[in-house]
Amino acid sequence: MDWSRLISDKRFGLEDYHDPNKSAIRTDFRRDFDRLVFSSPFRRLQNKTQVFPLPGSIFVHNRLTHSMEVSCVGRSMGADVAVELARRYPELAEAFAHIGDIVAAACLAHDLGNPPFGHSGEKAISTFFSENAGAALQEHLTARQWSDLTHFEGNANAFRLLTHQFRGRRKGGFAMTYSTLASIVKYPFDSSLATKNKFGFFDSECEDFAKVAAELGVLRLPSPEGTYRWARHPLVYIVEAADDICYEVMDIEDAHRLKILTTNEVIEAFLAFLPDERRNRTEMIMRRVDDPNEQIAYLRSAVIGALTRCCAQTFLDHEQEILSGEMPGPLLKFIPERERAAYEHCNDISWRKIYCYSDVVDIEIAGNRIITFLLEKLLNAVLNPSLNYSRLLLAKFPGQYDTAAPTVYGKIQAVLDHLSGMTDVYALDLYRKLNGTNLRIEN
C-alpha cells in the first residue's frame, strides 16, 4: 500500500464537492473529530456500560470517557509515528502531519456502534438469532445476511452508523473522510469470514467499504469465492493498540477504586512495565503522596506512556509488513518482552478477578434479558405492522429508522439500528414500560 493514497481527506458521500487544493486552518480530519464530539451518538456513550455498572457514588469509566481516553492515547501514538515517517519519506511530510488527527477521530468513533450493556449486548443480539426466537427468521435471509445477525459486531455497526443514509439524513451518513472511516475497521472482512464474532461491515455496507478501500489503495486479500477480505488500513493498528492499552489499564484502575483489587496488587502489576532505573525513580515519586488512588493514577500514566512508546516503535519496525498486508497480529503482540509480559499479566488479572466479578456478571445477565425482550417486541411490531400493539410500538421508533423497508433484512436492521443506539438507562426504561412496571398515571 502507498502512503500517498492512504491519507485522503475526500469525504464519503460528498465526493463531488472534494477540492484537493483547498486550504484551511481547521483541516478536514479535525472536522471529523469535532463532528463526532458534537454528535448525538457520541453523547449517548456517556450512558453506556464499559465494563462495570454505571457509576453510583464511585466513578468508573463509561463508553464516553473510554473513547476520549483512547483518542488521547491514539493521537500521541500517531504523532510519534508521524515524526519518523516524515523522516523516512520527507516528500510526504505534510500528509503525515495529519496522522495524529486521523487516529484521534477514529478512536472517538470506534465504539459508536456498540449496543447497551457493553460487550454482553453484542452477545445478546447474536444469540437472539442463533439460539432464541430470532432463529425463525433465517429462511427469509441470505446466508451472509444471516451471518451478520448471528455474529452481530459493534465495529461493523459503527461503520454502518457513520456511512448509512438514514431516512431524512444526508447522503454519506456522517460524511467522514475516507481515511478516518478506514481507520476504524479493525476486521476488514464480511461476516461469513468472522472469527470469534469479529468482522468489519454488514452485507448492506459491503459496497461502501469496497469503495473506501479502492479509493485509498487498501489491498484486497485472497478469500473464498463470494466473500470479501481486505488488508487493514495501517492506522487501524494504532487505533487498536490505543484501545487495548486503555481498556486494560483503566479497567484495573477502576477495579482498584471499587476495591476489587488491592493497592499492592495494582502497584506490583504496574511497576512490572518499567525498567529497574525507571522503577526506582517512579516508586520514589509515588511515595510523595499518601492517597492510594493518586498513587495508582500516577503509575497508570507511566504505564500508558511506556506502552504508547513501545507500540509506536513496533509500528515503525514493522512498517513494511503492515503496508504489504502481512502483519501477523496486533502491535501489542510484538512489543519488547518486559512490557509484553507485564501486559499479559494484567490481562490475566482482568479475566480472573474483574470480568467474572459478580456486579459485572449481573449486568450481563440483566442486559441479556432486557435486549432479548426488546428484540422480541420490536421485531414483531416491524414484521407485523397491522396489529394494534405493533402500531403503538412503531410510534415510538425515531423517524430515521426505516421500519417499512421492503425486505425482512432491512426491517431487522431498522430494529437493530434503534436498539444499538439506546443507552443502558433508556433500554431499561423501555423494558419496564413494555412490561407495565414503570407507568405513571396521574389522577
Coordinates of C-alpha atoms in Angstrom, one line a residue:
M1 CA 0.0 0.0 0.0
D2 CA 1.1 3.6 -0.7
W3 CA 1.1 6.3 2.0
S4 CA 0.4 8.9 -0.7
R5 CA -3.0 7.3 -1.2
L6 CA -3.7 6.0 2.3
I7 CA -4.1 9.6 3.7
S8 CA -7.0 11.2 1.9
D9 CA -9.4 14.0 3.1
K10 CA -12.0 13.1 0.5
R11 CA -15.4 12.8 2.2
F12 CA -17.6 9.8 1.9
G13 CA -20.9 10.8 0.1
L14 CA -19.5 14.3 -0.8
E15 CA -17.0 13.2 -3.4
D16 CA -18.4 15.7 -5.9
Y17 CA -17.5 18.6 -3.6
H18 CA -13.9 17.5 -3.0
D19 CA -11.3 20.2 -3.7
P20 CA -7.8 18.8 -3.2
N21 CA -6.3 22.3 -3.4
K22 CA -8.3 24.0 -0.7
S23 CA -6.5 25.3 2.3
A24 CA -8.0 25.8 5.8
I25 CA -6.7 26.3 9.3
R26 CA -9.0 23.6 10.5
T27 CA -8.3 20.5 8.4
D28 CA -11.0 18.0 7.3
F29 CA -9.5 15.5 9.7
R30 CA -10.0 17.9 12.6
R31 CA -13.5 18.5 11.3
D32 CA -14.1 14.7 11.6
F33 CA -13.1 14.9 15.2
D34 CA -15.3 17.9 16.0
R35 CA -18.2 16.4 14.1
L36 CA -18.1 13.3 16.3
V37 CA -17.8 15.2 19.5
F38 CA -20.9 17.2 18.8
S39 CA -23.0 14.2 17.5
S40 CA -25.9 12.6 19.4
P41 CA -24.5 9.0 19.1
F42 CA -21.2 10.1 20.7
R43 CA -23.0 11.9 23.6
R44 CA -25.1 8.8 24.2
L45 CA -21.9 6.9 25.0
Q46 CA -21.9 8.6 28.4
N47 CA -24.8 6.3 29.4
K48 CA -23.4 3.0 28.0
T49 CA -21.6 0.5 30.1
Q50 CA -17.8 0.0 29.6
V51 CA -17.2 -2.9 32.0
F52 CA -18.6 -2.1 35.4
P53 CA -22.2 -1.0 36.1
L54 CA -22.7 2.7 35.6
P55 CA -21.4 4.8 38.5
G56 CA -23.1 5.5 41.8
S57 CA -21.0 7.1 44.4
I58 CA -17.7 5.8 42.9
F59 CA -16.9 7.0 39.4
V60 CA -15.9 4.3 36.8
H61 CA -15.4 4.5 33.1
N62 CA -18.3 4.5 30.7
R63 CA -18.1 4.3 26.9
L64 CA -17.7 8.1 26.5
T65 CA -14.8 8.5 28.9
H66 CA -13.1 5.4 27.5
S67 CA -13.4 6.7 23.9
M68 CA -12.0 10.1 24.9
E69 CA -9.0 8.5 26.6
V70 CA -8.4 6.1 23.7
S71 CA -8.4 9.2 21.4
C72 CA -5.8 10.9 23.5
V73 CA -3.5 7.9 23.5
G74 CA -4.1 7.3 19.8
R75 CA -3.3 10.9 18.9
S76 CA 0.0 10.7 20.9
M77 CA 1.0 7.4 19.3
G78 CA 0.0 8.6 15.8
A79 CA 2.1 11.8 16.3
D80 CA 5.1 9.7 17.4
V81 CA 4.8 7.5 14.3
A82 CA 4.3 10.6 12.0
V83 CA 7.6 12.2 13.1
E84 CA 9.6 9.1 12.0
L85 CA 7.6 8.5 8.8
A86 CA 8.2 12.1 7.8
R87 CA 12.0 11.5 8.2
R88 CA 11.8 8.3 6.1
Y89 CA 9.6 9.9 3.4
P90 CA 10.2 13.7 3.5
E91 CA 8.2 14.3 0.3
L92 CA 5.1 13.2 2.3
A93 CA 5.8 15.1 5.5
E94 CA 2.7 17.3 5.0
A95 CA 0.4 14.3 4.7
F96 CA 2.0 12.6 7.7
A97 CA 1.3 15.6 9.9
H98 CA -2.4 14.6 9.8
I99 CA -1.9 11.1 11.2
G100 CA -2.5 12.1 14.8
D101 CA -5.8 13.8 13.9
I102 CA -7.0 10.9 11.8
V103 CA -6.3 8.4 14.6
A104 CA -7.8 10.6 17.2
A105 CA -11.1 10.9 15.2
A106 CA -11.1 7.1 14.5
C107 CA -10.6 6.4 18.2
L108 CA -13.5 8.6 19.1
A109 CA -15.7 6.7 16.7
H110 CA -14.6 3.1 17.4
D111 CA -17.3 2.3 19.9
L112 CA -20.2 4.3 18.4
G113 CA -21.9 1.1 17.2
N114 CA -21.9 -0.7 20.5
P115 CA -25.3 -1.6 21.9
P116 CA -26.3 -1.1 25.6
F117 CA -24.7 -3.1 28.4
G118 CA -21.2 -3.4 27.0
H119 CA -20.0 -6.4 25.0
S120 CA -22.7 -8.6 26.6
G121 CA -25.1 -6.5 24.5
E122 CA -23.4 -7.8 21.3
K123 CA -23.6 -11.3 22.6
A124 CA -27.3 -10.9 23.4
I125 CA -28.2 -9.8 19.9
S126 CA -26.2 -12.6 18.3
T127 CA -27.6 -15.3 20.4
F128 CA -31.2 -14.0 20.0
F129 CA -30.9 -15.0 16.4
S130 CA -28.8 -18.2 16.8
E131 CA -30.4 -19.6 19.9
N132 CA -33.7 -17.9 20.6
A133 CA -36.9 -16.6 18.8
G134 CA -35.0 -14.9 16.1
A135 CA -33.9 -18.3 14.6
A136 CA -37.2 -18.5 12.8
L137 CA -36.2 -15.6 10.5
Q138 CA -33.3 -17.4 8.9
E139 CA -35.4 -18.7 6.0
H140 CA -36.1 -15.1 4.9
L141 CA -32.4 -14.1 4.7
T142 CA -29.4 -14.8 2.5
A143 CA -26.5 -16.7 4.1
R144 CA -24.5 -13.5 4.6
Q145 CA -27.4 -11.6 6.0
W146 CA -28.0 -14.3 8.5
S147 CA -24.3 -14.4 9.4
D148 CA -24.5 -10.6 10.0
L149 CA -27.1 -11.2 12.7
T150 CA -25.7 -14.3 14.4
H151 CA -22.2 -12.6 14.6
F152 CA -23.5 -9.1 15.4
E153 CA -20.5 -6.8 15.9
G154 CA -20.3 -3.3 17.3
N155 CA -17.3 -2.4 15.0
A156 CA -19.3 -3.3 11.9
N157 CA -22.3 -1.4 13.3
A158 CA -20.1 1.7 13.8
F159 CA -19.1 1.7 10.1
R160 CA -22.8 1.5 9.2
L161 CA -23.7 4.3 11.6
L162 CA -21.1 6.5 10.0
T163 CA -21.8 5.8 6.4
H164 CA -25.5 4.8 6.0
Q165 CA -28.0 7.3 4.8
F166 CA -30.8 7.1 7.3
R167 CA -34.2 8.5 6.5
G168 CA -34.2 12.3 6.4
R169 CA -30.4 12.4 6.7
R170 CA -27.8 13.4 4.2
K171 CA -26.0 11.1 1.8
G172 CA -22.9 9.5 3.2
G173 CA -24.1 9.4 6.8
F174 CA -21.6 11.5 8.8
A175 CA -19.7 12.3 5.6
M176 CA -16.4 11.4 7.2
T177 CA -13.1 11.4 5.4
Y178 CA -12.1 8.2 3.7
S179 CA -9.0 7.8 5.9
T180 CA -10.9 8.1 9.1
L181 CA -13.5 5.6 8.0
A182 CA -10.9 3.0 7.0
S183 CA -9.1 3.5 10.3
I184 CA -12.0 2.3 12.4
V185 CA -12.5 -1.0 10.6
K186 CA -10.4 -3.5 12.7
Y187 CA -11.7 -6.6 10.9
P188 CA -11.9 -5.7 7.2
F189 CA -13.9 -8.8 6.0
D190 CA -17.5 -9.8 5.8
S191 CA -19.4 -11.8 8.4
S192 CA -19.1 -15.1 6.6
L193 CA -15.4 -14.9 7.5
A194 CA -16.0 -13.9 11.1
T195 CA -13.7 -15.2 13.8
K196 CA -14.9 -15.0 17.4
N197 CA -17.8 -13.0 16.1
K198 CA -15.4 -10.3 14.7
F199 CA -15.9 -8.8 11.3
G200 CA -15.9 -5.3 9.8
F201 CA -19.0 -4.5 7.8
F202 CA -22.5 -5.8 7.2
D203 CA -23.7 -7.1 3.9
S204 CA -25.6 -3.8 3.4
E205 CA -22.3 -1.8 3.7
C206 CA -20.0 -4.2 1.8
E207 CA -20.0 -2.0 -1.3
D208 CA -19.4 1.1 0.8
F209 CA -16.3 -0.4 2.3
A210 CA -15.1 -1.6 -1.1
K211 CA -15.4 2.0 -2.3
V212 CA -13.4 3.3 0.6
A213 CA -10.7 0.6 0.1
A214 CA -10.4 1.2 -3.6
E215 CA -10.0 5.0 -3.1
L216 CA -7.2 4.5 -0.6
G217 CA -5.5 1.6 -2.3
V218 CA -6.1 -0.8 0.5
L219 CA -5.1 -4.3 -0.6
R220 CA -7.8 -6.8 -1.4
L221 CA -6.7 -10.2 0.0
P222 CA -7.5 -13.7 -1.3
S223 CA -10.6 -15.2 0.2
P224 CA -13.1 -17.9 -0.7
E225 CA -15.4 -17.2 -3.7
G226 CA -18.3 -14.9 -2.8
T227 CA -16.5 -13.5 0.3
Y228 CA -14.7 -10.2 0.8
R229 CA -11.5 -9.6 2.7
W230 CA -9.0 -6.7 2.6
A231 CA -5.8 -5.8 4.5
R232 CA -6.1 -3.4 7.3
H233 CA -5.5 0.3 6.7
P234 CA -2.2 0.8 8.5
L235 CA -3.7 3.3 11.0
V236 CA -6.0 0.6 12.3
Y237 CA -3.1 -0.9 14.2
I238 CA -2.6 2.4 16.1
V239 CA -6.3 2.7 16.9
E240 CA -6.4 -0.9 18.0
A241 CA -3.4 -0.5 20.2
A242 CA -4.7 2.7 21.9
D243 CA -8.0 0.9 22.6
D244 CA -6.3 -2.2 24.0
I245 CA -4.0 -0.1 26.2
C246 CA -6.8 2.0 27.6
Y247 CA -9.3 -0.7 28.4
E248 CA -6.7 -3.0 30.0
V249 CA -5.0 -0.3 32.2
M250 CA -8.2 1.6 33.0
D251 CA -10.2 -1.5 33.9
I252 CA -7.6 -2.3 36.5
E253 CA -7.7 1.3 37.9
D254 CA -11.5 1.1 38.1
A255 CA -11.3 -2.3 39.8
H256 CA -8.9 -0.7 42.4
R257 CA -11.4 2.1 43.0
L258 CA -14.1 -0.4 43.6
K259 CA -11.9 -2.4 45.9
I260 CA -11.9 -5.5 43.7
L261 CA -8.1 -5.3 43.5
T262 CA -5.8 -4.2 46.4
T263 CA -3.4 -1.3 46.1
N264 CA -0.4 -3.6 46.4
E265 CA -1.7 -5.9 43.6
V266 CA -2.1 -3.0 41.2
I267 CA 1.2 -1.3 42.2
E268 CA 3.1 -4.6 41.6
A269 CA 1.3 -5.1 38.3
F270 CA 2.0 -1.6 37.0
L271 CA 5.6 -1.4 38.2
A272 CA 6.4 -4.5 36.2
F273 CA 6.1 -2.4 33.0
L274 CA 9.1 -0.3 34.0
P275 CA 12.9 -0.9 33.7
D276 CA 14.7 -1.0 37.1
E277 CA 16.1 2.5 36.9
R278 CA 12.8 4.0 35.9
R279 CA 11.0 1.8 38.5
N280 CA 13.1 3.1 41.4
R281 CA 12.5 6.7 40.5
T282 CA 8.8 6.1 40.0
E283 CA 8.5 4.5 43.4
M284 CA 10.2 7.4 45.0
I285 CA 7.9 9.9 43.4
M286 CA 4.8 7.8 44.1
R287 CA 5.6 7.8 47.9
R288 CA 5.3 11.6 48.0
V289 CA 1.5 11.2 48.1
D290 CA -0.5 9.2 50.6
D291 CA -3.7 8.8 48.7
P292 CA -3.7 5.3 47.2
N293 CA -5.9 6.4 44.3
E294 CA -3.4 9.1 43.4
Q295 CA -0.5 6.7 43.6
I296 CA -2.3 4.3 41.2
A297 CA -3.2 7.3 38.9
Y298 CA 0.5 8.2 38.7
L299 CA 1.5 4.7 37.9
R300 CA -1.2 4.3 35.3
S301 CA 0.1 7.4 33.5
A302 CA 3.6 5.9 33.5
V303 CA 2.3 2.6 32.1
I304 CA 0.3 4.2 29.4
G305 CA 3.3 6.3 28.4
A306 CA 5.5 3.2 28.2
L307 CA 3.1 1.2 26.2
T308 CA 2.4 4.1 23.8
R309 CA 6.1 4.4 23.1
C310 CA 6.6 0.7 22.6
C311 CA 3.6 0.4 20.2
A312 CA 4.8 3.4 18.2
Q313 CA 8.2 1.9 17.7
T314 CA 6.7 -1.5 16.9
F315 CA 4.6 0.1 14.2
L316 CA 7.7 1.6 12.7
D317 CA 9.7 -1.6 13.0
H318 CA 7.0 -3.5 11.1
E319 CA 6.0 -0.8 8.6
Q320 CA 6.7 -2.8 5.5
E321 CA 4.8 -5.8 6.8
I322 CA 1.8 -3.5 7.6
L323 CA 1.9 -1.9 4.2
S324 CA 2.1 -5.3 2.4
G325 CA -0.9 -6.7 4.5
E326 CA 1.3 -9.3 6.1
M327 CA 1.4 -8.1 9.7
P328 CA 0.6 -11.3 11.7
G329 CA -1.1 -9.7 14.7
P330 CA -1.7 -6.5 16.8
L331 CA 1.2 -4.3 17.8
L332 CA 1.0 -5.3 21.5
K333 CA 1.9 -8.8 20.5
F334 CA 5.3 -7.6 19.3
I335 CA 6.4 -5.1 21.9
P336 CA 9.5 -5.9 23.9
E337 CA 9.4 -8.8 26.3
R338 CA 9.2 -6.9 29.6
E339 CA 6.3 -4.8 28.6
R340 CA 4.6 -7.7 26.8
A341 CA 4.9 -10.0 29.9
A342 CA 3.5 -7.2 32.1
Y343 CA 0.6 -6.6 29.8
E344 CA -0.3 -10.3 29.7
H345 CA -0.1 -10.4 33.5
C346 CA -2.6 -7.5 33.6
N347 CA -4.8 -9.3 31.1
D348 CA -4.7 -12.5 33.3
I349 CA -5.7 -10.4 36.4
S350 CA -8.7 -8.9 34.4
W351 CA -10.0 -12.3 33.4
R352 CA -9.6 -13.9 36.8
K353 CA -10.8 -11.0 39.0
I354 CA -12.6 -8.4 37.0
Y355 CA -14.7 -9.8 34.2
C356 CA -16.1 -12.6 36.4
Y357 CA -16.8 -10.2 39.3
S358 CA -20.4 -10.5 40.5
D359 CA -21.6 -7.0 39.6
V360 CA -20.1 -7.4 36.1
V361 CA -21.9 -10.7 35.6
D362 CA -25.1 -9.3 36.9
I363 CA -25.0 -6.6 34.2
E364 CA -24.5 -9.3 31.6
I365 CA -27.5 -11.3 32.9
A366 CA -29.8 -8.2 33.1
G367 CA -28.6 -6.9 29.7
N368 CA -29.2 -10.2 28.0
R369 CA -32.8 -10.4 29.4
I370 CA -33.6 -6.7 28.5
I371 CA -32.2 -6.9 25.0
T372 CA -33.8 -10.3 24.2
F373 CA -37.2 -9.0 25.4
L374 CA -36.9 -5.7 23.4
L375 CA -35.9 -7.6 20.3
E376 CA -38.9 -9.9 20.5
K377 CA -41.3 -7.0 20.9
L378 CA -39.8 -4.6 18.4
L379 CA -39.2 -7.2 15.7
N380 CA -42.8 -8.5 16.0
A381 CA -44.0 -4.9 15.6
V382 CA -41.9 -4.2 12.5
L383 CA -42.8 -7.6 10.8
N384 CA -46.5 -7.4 11.7
P385 CA -47.2 -3.7 11.5
S386 CA -51.0 -4.0 11.0
L387 CA -51.5 -5.3 14.6
N388 CA -52.8 -2.8 17.1
Y389 CA -50.0 -3.3 19.6
S390 CA -47.5 -3.1 16.7
R391 CA -48.9 0.3 15.7
L392 CA -48.4 1.6 19.2
L393 CA -44.8 0.3 19.4
L394 CA -43.9 1.7 15.9
A395 CA -45.0 5.1 17.0
K396 CA -42.0 5.1 19.4
F397 CA -39.5 4.5 16.7
P398 CA -37.4 7.5 15.7
G399 CA -38.3 8.6 12.1
Q400 CA -34.8 8.0 10.8
Y401 CA -35.2 4.2 11.0
D402 CA -36.9 2.6 8.0
T403 CA -39.4 0.2 9.7
A404 CA -41.2 -0.1 6.4
A405 CA -38.2 -1.3 4.5
P406 CA -39.1 -3.6 1.5
T407 CA -37.0 -6.6 2.8
V408 CA -37.0 -8.6 6.0
Y409 CA -33.3 -7.9 6.4
G410 CA -34.0 -4.1 6.1
K411 CA -36.7 -4.3 8.7
I412 CA -34.5 -6.2 11.1
Q413 CA -31.7 -3.7 10.6
A414 CA -34.1 -0.9 11.5
V415 CA -34.8 -2.6 14.8
L416 CA -31.1 -3.1 15.4
D417 CA -30.3 0.5 14.5
H418 CA -32.8 1.6 17.1
L419 CA -31.7 -0.9 19.7
S420 CA -28.0 -0.3 19.4
G421 CA -28.5 3.4 19.6
M422 CA -30.2 3.1 23.0
T423 CA -28.4 3.9 26.3
D424 CA -28.5 1.5 29.1
V425 CA -30.9 3.7 31.0
Y426 CA -33.3 4.1 28.0
A427 CA -33.3 0.3 27.3
L428 CA -34.1 -0.4 30.9
D429 CA -36.8 2.2 31.0
L430 CA -38.4 0.9 27.8
Y431 CA -38.2 -2.7 29.1
R432 CA -40.1 -1.6 32.3
K433 CA -42.7 0.3 30.4
L434 CA -43.4 -2.5 28.0
N435 CA -43.7 -4.8 31.0
G436 CA -46.1 -2.4 32.6
T437 CA -43.9 -1.9 35.7
N438 CA -42.8 1.7 35.1
L439 CA -46.0 3.6 34.4
R440 CA -47.1 6.9 36.0
I441 CA -50.8 7.6 35.7
E442 CA -51.9 10.9 37.1
N443 CA -55.4 11.4 38.7

